[in-house]
Amino acid sequence: MLRWLIGGGREPQGLAEKSPLQTIGEEQTQNPYTELLVLKAHHDIVRFLVRLDEYRFASAGDDGIVVVWNAQTGEKLLELNGHTQKITALITFPSLEACEEKNQLILTASADRTVILWDCDTGRQVQKVSCFQSTVKCLIVLQRLDVWLSGGNDLCVWNQKLDLLCKTSHLSDTGISALIEIPKNCVVAAVGKELIIFQLVAPTEESLEWDILEIKRLLDHQDHILSLVNVNDVSFVTGSHVGEMIIWDILDWTVQACECNFWDPSPQLDTQQEIKLCQKPNDISIHHFTWDEENVFAAVGRGLYVYNLQMKRVIACQKSAHDSNVLHIAKLPNRQLISCSEDGSVRIWELREKQQLAAEPVPTGFFNMWGFGRVNKQASQPVKKQQENAPPCSLELIGDLIGHSSSVEMFLYFEDHGLVTCSADHLIILWKNGERESGLRSLKLFQKLEEDGDLYLAV
Amino acid sequence: MISAPDVVAFTKEEEYEEEPYNEPALPEEYSVPLFPFSSQGANPWSKLSGAKFSRDFILISEFSEQVGPQPLLTIPNDTKVFGTFDLNYFSLRIMSVDYQASFVGHPPGSAYPKLNFVEDSKVVLGDSKEGAFAYVHHLTLYDLEARGFVRPFCMAYISADQHKIMQQFQELSAEFSKASECLKTGNRKAFAGELEKKLKDLDYTRTVLHTETEIQKKANDKGFYSSQAIEKANELASVEKSIIEHQDLLKQIRSYPHRKLKGSALCCGETEHTQDQTSQAATTSNPDESADTDLYTCRPAYTPKLIKAKSTKCFDKKLKTLEELCDTEYFTQTLAQLSHIEHMFRGDLCYLLTSQIDRALLKQQHITNFLFEDFVEVAEKQESAPPKPGPGRPPSRSLEECPIPQVLISVGSYKSSVESVPIKMEQELGDEEYKEADVAEMSSFDPQENLDYLDMDMKGSISSGESIEVLGTEKSTAVLPKSDSQASLTVPLSPQVVRSKAVSHRTISEDSIEVLSTCPSEALIPEDFKASYPSAINEEESYADDSEGAIHFQASVSAPELGEAEEGGLETPPSQIDSSCCIGKESDSLRVRLSTPAHTPSDQDGVVSIPPQRYRQKDQGFHVDFAVENASPLRDSSSEGFPADELDPSRLLASRDVSKTSLDNYSDSASNMSSLASTSSDRTPPSAHPTGPSSERHKKRAGQNALKFIRQYPFAHPAIYSLLSGRTLVVLGEDEAIVRKLVTALSIFVPNHSRYAKPVKHWVSSPLHITDFQRWKLIGLQRVAAPAGAGPLHALSRYSRYTSVLDLDNKALRCPLYRGALVPRLADHRTQIKRGSTYYLHVQSTLAQLCSKAFLYTFCHHLHLPAHDKETEEVVAGRQASFLKLTLGLVNEDVKVVQYLAELLKLRYVQDTPGTGHPMLRFDYVPSFLYKI
C-alpha cells in the first residue's frame, strides 16, 4: 500500500508473502468501530482489564497502579495507588451482604506479595493483606461459600473480611497459574503440567475450622498448562504449551475429549519441515479459551480454532489469524469473535456456515507450492490431509483494529460502549461505534438545548 | 472570518502603483478632488500626509498648577512617531477644553471639604493647523498637596484622521475609560494612604500641642492667657478641625462606590449605565477650606511628624509625578492598557471598521466560530463596546448589536453639535436652539434647519481667530427621540465620507482649535436623582445659568444605549431602538445589508459576491453629516439615492490604504510591542487584532503558499478534503523549511477542536503514534532513512488508515477519493485570486459558509432524533441524507466534511468546559488512492 513511500526493498514481496495471513483491505464495511479514544494513564504494560459495572472498568498492569475509567466518555475516574510492583491479578469482589454501602470492590494481587481490596467508588484502600510467602498469581471468589482463594506457590482460603481461613502446603515453585471453581466445593488449580483438584471443607458441627484438601492430581498434559476454563455445567477445558486441549468432565474429572494434533503440523513435505523447525515452539501453545453453548474457541499460537463440543471436532479454523501469538479472544453475541495478539492488532471474525465444501478456505498451500515461503514467518499449513474432513464452518475476517504499537494484552467488550483494549505500549484504547456515538452526542446536545430552554420545536 | 472577497479582492499589499488604473471616468459629482498634498509625493490615500507626525499616538498631559499645561509622556515613546509635532502646544490645546474640570466651586453651606468625584470628560477636538485630531480624555487625580486636592490630567489619542476619531469614538472612549479607571483606582489607593499618614501626623501634632498647652496652663497661674497661649489654642483648634476634615476626606475616598470599580473592570457599557446612579451621590465641589489644607505639608512617613502651623509656599514644593500619584503597579498597568489602545487603533479607519464588523459578526456565531477562526476569545471579551449576545438569542436580532452602528455615531454627533452646543456662540441661542432641535427631532429632520445651524457654526469658527470651535458633542443623541430620517442613515462608508476626508483639512481659522465632539461620561441626571441628591442640585443651580450646554455635557449617548443593549436587548428591541435613537435603528436597517455578505451562499463559481443594493430612502441624516463636513450645501443634492455599489470605489481606495499602512505598521509591530505590553497584567491582553495569534502577515503568507500549493499540485483537492474531514494529513519531506511552509499554508483548512490550539504539528521526526493522530490533524514529518520495519515510515504505513500522506519529495499523495463540489470551490487552481491575503479571506469566507451549513445540520432536531416515538431510525437517517443532499446541496464526500464539523460542534457544545476533554479520533474504513504527478 505504501510501497512508494518506503521505496524498494522487500516490502513489495511482503504483501504477497503475507497471503497466509488473511488480510482485509481498508474498506471494512462491517467494522463498526469508526471512532477511537486513546486513554493514557499507565506508565508500563497494561495487562488486565476488568468490568466493574455498566459503564466502568478498571485497568491494571506492570506499573502497579489500578485506574478506574468511564467506558462511555473515556474519563479517568480514579487512580488507585498502593502496590509497589506489577499487578499480577485483578478480580471484582462481591460486596459483603451485611455491608450497607454497595460499593464496587476489587481485589488486586501484586508482585510485591500483597493483596489489596479497593473501593472503586471512593478510591479508598479498604484492606491490605501482606502476609504472603510468594506472589499471588491468581485470585478466585467462591460466592457460594463466601470465601476467596489466592493462588501463588500455595493456595490460601480467605473470608470476606480478609482473614486467612486455611492454606495448602507449598505446591510448587512455579506456582498456580490458573484456578477455576467446579462443583462439590472443589477448585481446579493448574500447577505446571499438573491439574490439582482441591476440595474446600466448610466448618461443620465437628470442626469449626475451614480446611482444604487435595483430592486428585491429573497428569495428562505433556507440558505446562497455560489456560484453564469452565466451559459449561458438565465440562472444563485446559490447554497446554504444546497445543494439547483436553476437555474434562467437571464431576469425575475424566478426559472427555482430547485434541492435540489437529493444529499440530502433521507429516509434511520435506521443504516445509525445515520451515517448521524454525517455528518457535509456542506457535501452537494454547493461550486462551472462550466458549459458547456449542463451541470452544481456542487461541492456538497465531491461529484461531473453533471446536464443537457436540461433534467433538474442529469446525472452523484460521491457522494464521494474526502475525503473532493470539493472547486473548472473546465471543460476541452476534456470532462474532474478537481476537487480540502480540502483533498489536485486534481482529474481528465472524463464524459462518460454509456454503459448499468446494470452497476450501485454506489457500495457503497454493502459495507454498510456489515457494513464496518466508523464513521468518510461519509457513502456511499443509493442505488438509482429509479433504472430506474439511471444517464445515469458516472464520471470516470482517475487520481489524489497528491502534496499538505493541502487543495487545487484553480487551473488554461493552455492549453499549464498544471495545476496550489494553496493550504493552502503555495505552488503553476505547473503540467505539462512530455512528452510534454521533447519535448519542446529538441526543446529548438536544438534551442540553432543552435544559437551557433553547430548543424550539416546530409546530 | 466573514468577509466579502469581492471587496477585499481589491486589497493591495504592495505594488498597487503598477496596477493599471483603467476605470471608466466617473461622473463629475463622484469625482475625487485633487489631493492637496500630492505635491509632496505622498500616498494620496494616506490620511497622515498633512500631519507632522508619522502615525497615531497617545499623549498624556497635565495641567500643572506650577507650570501650566505640559506633556508628560507619549505612547509609543518614540520621537520618530510624533516627529516635529509640538507636544507642548498641543497639550495647551487639549488641556484648555476640559469642561469637567473647569467648574471649580463649592456648594454653599458645606462645612467640610468635599472630594469631587468628577467623571471623566471625553472630548474630540481638532487642530487644523497641526493637522491633528484628538480624542481627549480628561481626568482628575487626587493629590493632598495640590490645589483643591485635584490634579487635572488628560490622555489624548492623536490622529491625523478626523473620521477615525469620530467613528471610533465609542471604542476609544471605552478603552480610555479602562485606562483612566485604572489610574484613578491606583490614585485613590495612594490618596487614601497619604491621608492616613497625614492623619497620623495631625494626631501626633495635636498631642504635642495639647501637652504644650497644658504645660502653659500650668505655668500660667496669673488667670489670664498670654498671647502665646491663645496662639497655641488657636493652633490646636485648627489642628482639630484639620483632623476632622481629613477624616472626612478619608471617609469619602473610601466610600467610593465599589460597584463602579467592578463595573469598569468588566464592561464599560455597564459602568456607564450604573454611573448615572452612582456618580451623583459623590459629586460635590471643593470647599473653600481647600486653601487651608494646603497649608499643611504632608511628609509621608510611618512615624508621625509634627506639622508646623505655617506651611511653605506651594510653589516651592515638587509636585508628585504621575507614577507617584498612582500606585506604581497601577501606573504600569495603565501604560500597558494605553499601549494596547495604541495597537488596537493602528491602521486605517477602514481597516478598523472592517475588522470590527468582522469580529462582531463572528461573535454572533459563537457556536461555530471556533472551527476556523483563530482570534482569542479573551481579547474579545475585553472589548466591551459591542455587547455580547446572549446565547439563547435568535440570531436575527442579535445583529443589532454589531458595532457598525457606532460607525455612524458621528452622524448623530455632528447633528447634535449643531443643535445645542454653543460654546462660543451667543448664549441666548443656546436655549432656543435646543428647543428647535427638539422640535426637529419630533418631526422629521429638516435639512434646511440644519443648514442654519451650520451657518452659525461656520460663523463661529470664522469670526474668532482664537476661538474654540465646537463641532459636535455626543450628548444630545441620548435625548433624541426617534425620527424617520435617521432610519436611513445606513451608509457605513460612502464616497462622500472618503472624499470629505481629503478636504477636511480645512483652513478656516488659522489658529483655531476645533472641538469636534464631547462625550462626558456622566449621563443626564434623571429628575428623581436631582431631587434626592443635593449635590446634583447644586451643580445644576450653579451652572444652569452659565451655559445650557454645561449640564447637557453630562449626557452620555452610550449610557442608556449600552445599558439597554446589555440588559433589555433580549426582550425589548423596539424600546432599545427608541432609547438609543438612531443607533438602534441604524442597526435595524443595516442588518439587511450586512446579512447579505454574511449569510448568502456563494455563487457556484466560487466567489462570494454581494449583489448591489439600492437604498430606497433619501439619506437626510447623511446630508447633515456631509454638510458639516464640507460646509458646502451644494453636495447635498449629489448624495441622494445612492446605489450601494457605488460604495466599492471608496472601499477600494480605503482598502488599498489599509493594506499598505497596516502592513507597514505590522512590520514593526513586533518591535513596538513594548515591554510594557509584555508586563501587562491579565486584564489587558496584548492587542486584539493586529497582532493576534496569526498576524496579518502570517495569514498572507499562508494564503500565498496555499495558493501555490493549489496551483502546483493537481491533487490538492483530495488533500484538502482530508483536512476538512478530519483525516490527518502527514506532509512528508526531507527539507524542514519546505515542509513547515506547506504545513503552515495548509493549516488554514484545518478545523480546530477548540479555541485554544490548532491541531497542527509543523515538524516531527520521531515515529508517529496513534495518539498523534488523535491530537494532530496536520503533521509535518521528516523523512528519515531507516531500516524497513522501523522508523517513521513504518509507523506511517501501519497507521495508513488514519492518515493521508503527502510526499513532497516524490510529489505523491495517498488519500481517499474525493468527488465533492466544495473543495473545488475552495481551492480552484484556475482562480483569479492572486494575493495571499485575498485568498486567505476567500478561504475564510467559504469556510464560514461551510460552518453555517454544519451548524444547521447539527442543530436541526429531527435530523438526528425521531420526531415522534413511532419513527424508526431509518426514517431519520433518510431525512438526514436528504437534508444534506438537497437542502445543503452537498455532493458525495462533502457530506463527510459537514458531518465531521457537526461532530466537532456537538462535542464542543456538549462539553461543560470547552477545551478540556478528549478529542476522539474518527475515521472511516475507506480505500485510499495514490496520486502522483
Short mmCIF file of C-alpha atoms in Angstrom, two decimals, chain B residues 102-403:
data_model
loop_
_atom_site.label_atom_id
_atom_site.label_comp_id
_atom_site.label_asym_id
_atom_site.label_seq_id
_atom_site.Cartn_x
_atom_site.Cartn_y
_atom_site.Cartn_z
CA SER B 102 -13.43 73.87 34.58
CA PHE B 103 -16.07 74.28 37.20
CA VAL B 104 -14.48 74.98 40.50
CA GLY B 105 -16.55 75.92 43.40
CA HIS B 106 -18.21 74.55 46.38
CA PRO B 107 -21.76 74.02 47.42
CA PRO B 108 -22.93 76.74 49.78
CA GLY B 109 -23.33 75.60 53.31
CA SER B 110 -20.92 72.76 53.09
CA ALA B 111 -18.95 72.53 56.25
CA TYR B 112 -16.22 70.20 55.21
CA PRO B 113 -14.08 69.90 52.19
CA LYS B 114 -15.71 67.65 49.75
CA LEU B 115 -13.96 65.46 47.31
CA ASN B 116 -15.19 65.86 43.85
CA PHE B 117 -15.69 62.53 42.22
CA VAL B 118 -15.60 64.05 38.84
CA GLU B 119 -16.46 61.92 35.92
CA ASP B 120 -14.02 61.91 33.10
CA SER B 121 -14.91 64.04 30.19
CA LYS B 122 -14.38 62.88 26.69
CA VAL B 123 -13.84 65.40 24.01
CA VAL B 124 -12.91 65.22 20.39
CA LEU B 125 -11.06 68.16 19.07
CA GLY B 126 -9.14 69.05 16.03
CA ASP B 127 -6.36 71.40 15.27
CA SER B 128 -6.37 72.24 11.64
CA LYS B 129 -3.06 73.97 11.80
CA GLU B 130 -1.31 70.95 13.10
CA GLY B 131 -3.40 68.60 11.06
CA ALA B 132 -4.10 66.73 14.20
CA PHE B 133 -7.31 65.43 15.62
CA ALA B 134 -7.59 64.04 19.03
CA TYR B 135 -9.83 62.13 21.28
CA VAL B 136 -9.14 63.72 24.63
CA HIS B 137 -9.95 62.02 27.84
CA HIS B 138 -9.79 64.34 30.83
CA LEU B 139 -9.47 63.00 34.27
CA THR B 140 -8.58 64.34 37.67
CA LEU B 141 -6.43 62.67 40.20
CA TYR B 142 -6.29 63.45 43.88
CA ASP B 143 -3.27 64.90 45.47
CA LEU B 144 -3.31 66.12 49.01
CA GLU B 145 -0.75 68.72 48.20
CA ALA B 146 -2.46 70.00 45.14
CA ARG B 147 -4.78 72.91 44.96
CA GLY B 148 -8.27 71.71 45.72
CA PHE B 149 -6.77 68.26 46.10
CA VAL B 150 -7.06 67.69 42.41
CA ARG B 151 -4.62 67.47 39.59
CA PRO B 152 -6.13 67.58 36.11
CA PHE B 153 -4.70 65.19 33.57
CA CYS B 154 -5.66 64.15 30.17
CA MET B 155 -4.96 61.32 27.83
CA ALA B 156 -5.28 62.03 24.17
CA TYR B 157 -5.39 59.78 21.20
CA ILE B 158 -3.93 61.86 18.43
CA SER B 159 -4.52 61.00 14.85
CA ALA B 160 -4.43 62.83 11.58
CA ASP B 161 -7.66 61.21 10.57
CA GLN B 162 -10.62 63.00 11.95
CA HIS B 163 -13.02 60.30 10.87
CA LYS B 164 -11.11 57.71 12.68
CA ILE B 165 -11.53 59.59 15.90
CA MET B 166 -15.15 60.30 15.32
CA GLN B 167 -16.15 56.88 14.19
CA GLN B 168 -14.14 55.04 16.74
CA PHE B 169 -15.31 57.34 19.47
CA GLN B 170 -17.19 54.67 21.35
CA GLU B 171 -14.33 52.27 21.27
CA LEU B 172 -11.80 54.89 22.16
CA SER B 173 -13.96 56.07 24.97
CA ALA B 174 -14.42 52.58 26.30
CA GLU B 175 -10.77 51.76 26.13
CA PHE B 176 -9.59 55.02 27.58
CA SER B 177 -12.14 54.70 30.32
CA LYS B 178 -10.49 51.49 31.31
CA ALA B 179 -7.11 53.15 31.41
CA SER B 180 -8.50 56.07 33.31
CA GLU B 181 -10.27 53.84 35.76
CA CYS B 182 -7.06 52.03 36.37
CA LEU B 183 -5.21 55.26 37.02
CA LYS B 184 -7.92 56.54 39.29
CA THR B 185 -8.14 53.35 41.26
CA GLY B 186 -4.44 53.47 41.91
CA ASN B 187 -4.73 57.11 42.73
CA ARG B 188 -7.49 56.56 45.24
CA LYS B 189 -5.41 53.93 46.88
CA ALA B 190 -2.40 56.19 47.05
CA PHE B 191 -4.51 59.13 48.19
CA ALA B 192 -6.09 57.15 50.97
CA GLY B 193 -2.64 56.10 52.11
CA GLU B 194 -1.50 59.65 52.03
CA LEU B 195 -4.47 60.73 54.05
CA GLU B 196 -3.85 58.10 56.65
CA LYS B 197 -0.32 59.27 57.12
CA LYS B 198 -1.46 62.81 57.28
CA LEU B 199 -3.98 61.91 59.94
CA LYS B 200 -1.31 60.26 61.99
CA ASP B 201 0.80 63.37 61.68
CA LEU B 202 -2.08 65.53 62.75
CA ASP B 203 -2.88 63.32 65.64
CA TYR B 204 0.66 63.49 66.79
CA THR B 205 0.73 67.24 66.36
CA ARG B 206 -2.39 67.55 68.39
CA THR B 207 -0.91 65.54 71.21
CA VAL B 208 2.18 67.66 71.19
CA LEU B 209 0.22 70.88 71.09
CA HIS B 210 -2.04 69.63 73.80
CA THR B 211 0.77 68.85 76.17
CA GLU B 212 2.33 72.20 75.37
CA THR B 213 -0.92 73.94 76.17
CA GLU B 214 -1.25 72.03 79.37
CA ILE B 215 2.24 72.99 80.35
CA GLN B 216 1.49 76.58 79.57
CA LYS B 217 -1.70 76.38 81.53
CA LYS B 218 0.16 75.08 84.50
CA ALA B 219 2.89 77.63 84.12
CA ASN B 220 0.38 80.32 83.79
CA ASP B 221 -1.31 80.91 87.09
CA LYS B 222 -1.98 84.55 86.60
CA GLY B 223 -5.51 83.96 85.47
CA PHE B 224 -5.23 85.38 82.02
CA TYR B 225 -3.98 83.93 78.79
CA SER B 226 -0.87 85.12 77.22
CA SER B 227 -0.94 85.82 73.53
CA GLN B 228 1.29 82.82 73.16
CA ALA B 229 -1.27 80.64 74.84
CA ILE B 230 -4.02 81.96 72.68
CA GLU B 231 -1.96 81.30 69.64
CA LYS B 232 -1.38 77.76 70.79
CA ALA B 233 -5.04 77.29 71.47
CA ASN B 234 -5.87 78.54 68.01
CA GLU B 235 -3.34 76.28 66.55
CA LEU B 236 -4.80 73.37 68.43
CA ALA B 237 -8.26 74.24 67.25
CA SER B 238 -7.07 74.43 63.69
CA VAL B 239 -5.40 71.07 64.01
CA GLU B 240 -8.58 69.62 65.44
CA LYS B 241 -10.52 71.00 62.55
CA SER B 242 -8.00 69.70 60.14
CA ILE B 243 -8.25 66.25 61.64
CA ILE B 244 -11.97 66.22 61.20
CA GLU B 245 -11.60 67.40 57.66
CA HIS B 246 -9.08 64.80 56.81
CA GLN B 247 -11.08 62.08 58.43
CA ASP B 248 -13.97 63.19 56.39
CA LEU B 249 -11.87 63.11 53.26
CA LEU B 250 -10.69 59.64 54.08
CA LYS B 251 -14.23 58.52 54.58
CA GLN B 252 -15.18 60.00 51.27
CA ILE B 253 -12.39 58.41 49.35
CA ARG B 254 -13.10 55.10 50.92
CA SER B 255 -16.78 55.29 50.28
CA TYR B 256 -16.12 55.50 46.58
CA PRO B 257 -18.71 53.19 45.13
CA HIS B 258 -17.21 49.83 44.57
CA ARG B 259 -19.81 48.72 42.16
CA LYS B 260 -18.41 51.24 39.83
CA LEU B 261 -14.97 49.82 40.07
CA LYS B 262 -16.10 46.36 39.29
CA GLY B 263 -18.26 47.53 36.52
CA SER B 264 -15.49 49.34 34.81
CA ALA B 265 -13.25 46.39 35.00
CA LEU B 266 -15.75 44.12 33.43
CA CYS B 267 -17.60 46.08 30.93
CA CYS B 268 -17.56 49.68 30.13
CA GLY B 269 -21.11 49.72 28.98
CA GLU B 270 -22.25 48.51 32.30
CA THR B 271 -20.21 51.07 34.05
CA GLU B 272 -21.67 53.87 32.17
CA HIS B 273 -25.03 52.55 32.85
CA THR B 274 -24.52 52.48 36.54
CA GLN B 275 -22.67 55.69 36.64
CA ASP B 276 -25.68 57.81 36.28
CA GLN B 277 -26.96 56.45 39.51
CA THR B 278 -23.85 56.14 41.49
CA SER B 279 -21.88 59.10 40.47
CA GLN B 280 -24.18 61.79 41.66
CA ALA B 281 -24.04 60.60 45.18
CA ALA B 282 -20.49 61.58 45.44
CA THR B 283 -20.31 64.57 43.22
CA THR B 284 -19.74 67.74 45.06
CA SER B 285 -17.41 70.59 44.55
CA ASN B 286 -14.48 71.68 46.53
CA PRO B 287 -14.95 73.70 49.65
CA ASP B 288 -13.20 76.92 50.39
CA GLU B 289 -11.18 75.28 53.07
CA SER B 290 -9.09 73.80 50.41
CA ALA B 291 -6.71 76.67 50.77
CA ASP B 292 -6.43 75.84 54.42
CA THR B 293 -5.47 72.32 53.83
CA ASP B 294 -2.79 73.47 51.52
CA LEU B 295 -1.07 74.92 54.49
CA TYR B 296 -0.16 71.58 55.84
CA THR B 297 2.81 69.95 54.47
CA CYS B 298 2.45 66.29 54.47
CA ARG B 299 5.56 64.28 54.54
CA PRO B 300 4.63 60.69 54.08
CA ALA B 301 6.18 58.75 56.89
CA TYR B 302 5.18 55.89 59.01
CA THR B 303 6.24 57.64 62.16
CA PRO B 304 4.06 60.64 62.83
CA LYS B 305 5.60 64.02 62.27
CA LEU B 306 4.92 67.29 63.84
CA ILE B 307 3.16 69.58 61.49
CA LYS B 308 4.08 73.16 61.55
CA ALA B 309 1.34 75.64 61.60
CA LYS B 310 2.74 77.64 58.75
CA SER B 311 3.49 75.87 55.59
CA THR B 312 5.93 76.60 52.90
CA LYS B 313 4.76 78.15 49.73
CA CYS B 314 3.20 75.63 47.47
CA PHE B 315 5.26 76.71 44.52
CA ASP B 316 8.42 75.67 46.26
CA LYS B 317 7.48 72.09 46.61
CA LYS B 318 7.94 69.50 43.97
CA LEU B 319 4.71 68.08 42.71
CA LYS B 320 4.30 64.35 42.64
CA THR B 321 4.81 62.60 39.36
CA LEU B 322 2.04 60.65 37.76
CA GLU B 323 3.62 57.45 38.87
CA GLU B 324 3.76 58.67 42.45
CA LEU B 325 0.19 59.79 42.30
CA CYS B 326 -0.94 56.38 41.34
CA ASP B 327 0.40 53.21 42.63
CA THR B 328 3.35 52.03 40.54
CA GLU B 329 1.58 48.82 39.81
CA TYR B 330 -1.48 50.60 38.56
CA PHE B 331 0.66 53.00 36.61
CA THR B 332 2.36 50.23 34.68
CA GLN B 333 -0.97 48.61 34.14
CA THR B 334 -2.32 51.81 32.71
CA LEU B 335 0.64 52.16 30.41
CA ALA B 336 0.06 48.65 29.24
CA GLN B 337 -3.56 49.44 28.59
CA LEU B 338 -2.60 52.54 26.67
CA SER B 339 -0.18 50.72 24.51
CA HIS B 340 -2.89 48.17 23.95
CA ILE B 341 -5.09 51.00 22.79
CA GLU B 342 -2.38 52.23 20.53
CA HIS B 343 -2.14 48.81 18.95
CA MET B 344 -5.82 48.41 18.73
CA PHE B 345 -6.39 51.56 16.76
CA ARG B 346 -3.43 51.26 14.48
CA GLY B 347 -4.04 51.38 10.83
CA ASP B 348 -6.58 52.97 8.68
CA LEU B 349 -10.11 53.63 9.76
CA CYS B 350 -11.49 51.48 7.03
CA TYR B 351 -9.40 48.62 8.23
CA LEU B 352 -10.55 49.12 11.79
CA LEU B 353 -14.15 49.23 10.76
CA THR B 354 -13.92 46.15 8.62
CA SER B 355 -12.25 44.19 11.31
CA GLN B 356 -14.74 45.42 13.86
CA ILE B 357 -17.64 44.36 11.74
CA ASP B 358 -15.90 41.15 11.10
CA ARG B 359 -15.35 40.43 14.72
CA ALA B 360 -18.82 41.46 15.68
CA LEU B 361 -20.31 39.11 13.16
CA LEU B 362 -18.01 36.37 14.27
CA LYS B 363 -19.11 36.87 17.78
CA GLN B 364 -22.65 36.17 16.72
CA GLN B 365 -21.54 32.76 15.65
CA HIS B 366 -20.19 31.79 18.98
CA ILE B 367 -21.15 28.22 18.43
CA THR B 368 -19.30 27.70 15.22
CA ASN B 369 -16.60 30.28 15.14
CA PHE B 370 -14.03 28.20 16.91
CA LEU B 371 -13.74 25.90 13.93
CA PHE B 372 -11.71 28.02 11.61
CA GLU B 373 -11.18 31.29 13.39
CA ASP B 374 -8.12 31.97 15.39
CA PHE B 375 -8.95 35.03 17.35
CA VAL B 376 -8.63 35.00 21.06
CA GLU B 377 -11.86 34.94 22.92
CA VAL B 378 -10.38 36.56 25.94
CA ALA B 379 -9.44 39.54 23.90
CA GLU B 380 -12.90 39.67 22.51
CA LYS B 381 -14.41 39.79 25.90
CA GLN B 382 -12.25 42.71 26.78
CA GLU B 383 -13.67 44.71 24.00
CA SER B 384 -16.79 45.76 25.58
CA ALA B 385 -18.01 48.18 23.02
CA PRO B 386 -20.36 45.80 21.27
CA PRO B 387 -22.27 43.92 23.90
CA LYS B 388 -22.14 40.19 23.76
CA PRO B 389 -25.21 38.48 22.52
CA GLY B 390 -26.95 36.15 24.84
CA PRO B 391 -26.64 32.53 23.98
CA GLY B 392 -30.31 32.00 23.65
CA ARG B 393 -30.95 34.85 21.37
CA PRO B 394 -32.45 34.22 18.00
CA PRO B 395 -29.71 35.08 15.56
CA SER B 396 -31.65 37.59 13.57
CA ARG B 397 -31.98 40.01 16.37
CA SER B 398 -28.54 39.87 17.74
CA LEU B 399 -27.16 41.51 14.69
CA GLU B 400 -28.45 44.75 16.01
CA GLU B 401 -25.59 44.86 18.31
CA CYS B 402 -22.80 44.70 15.90
CA PRO B 403 -20.67 47.76 16.09
#
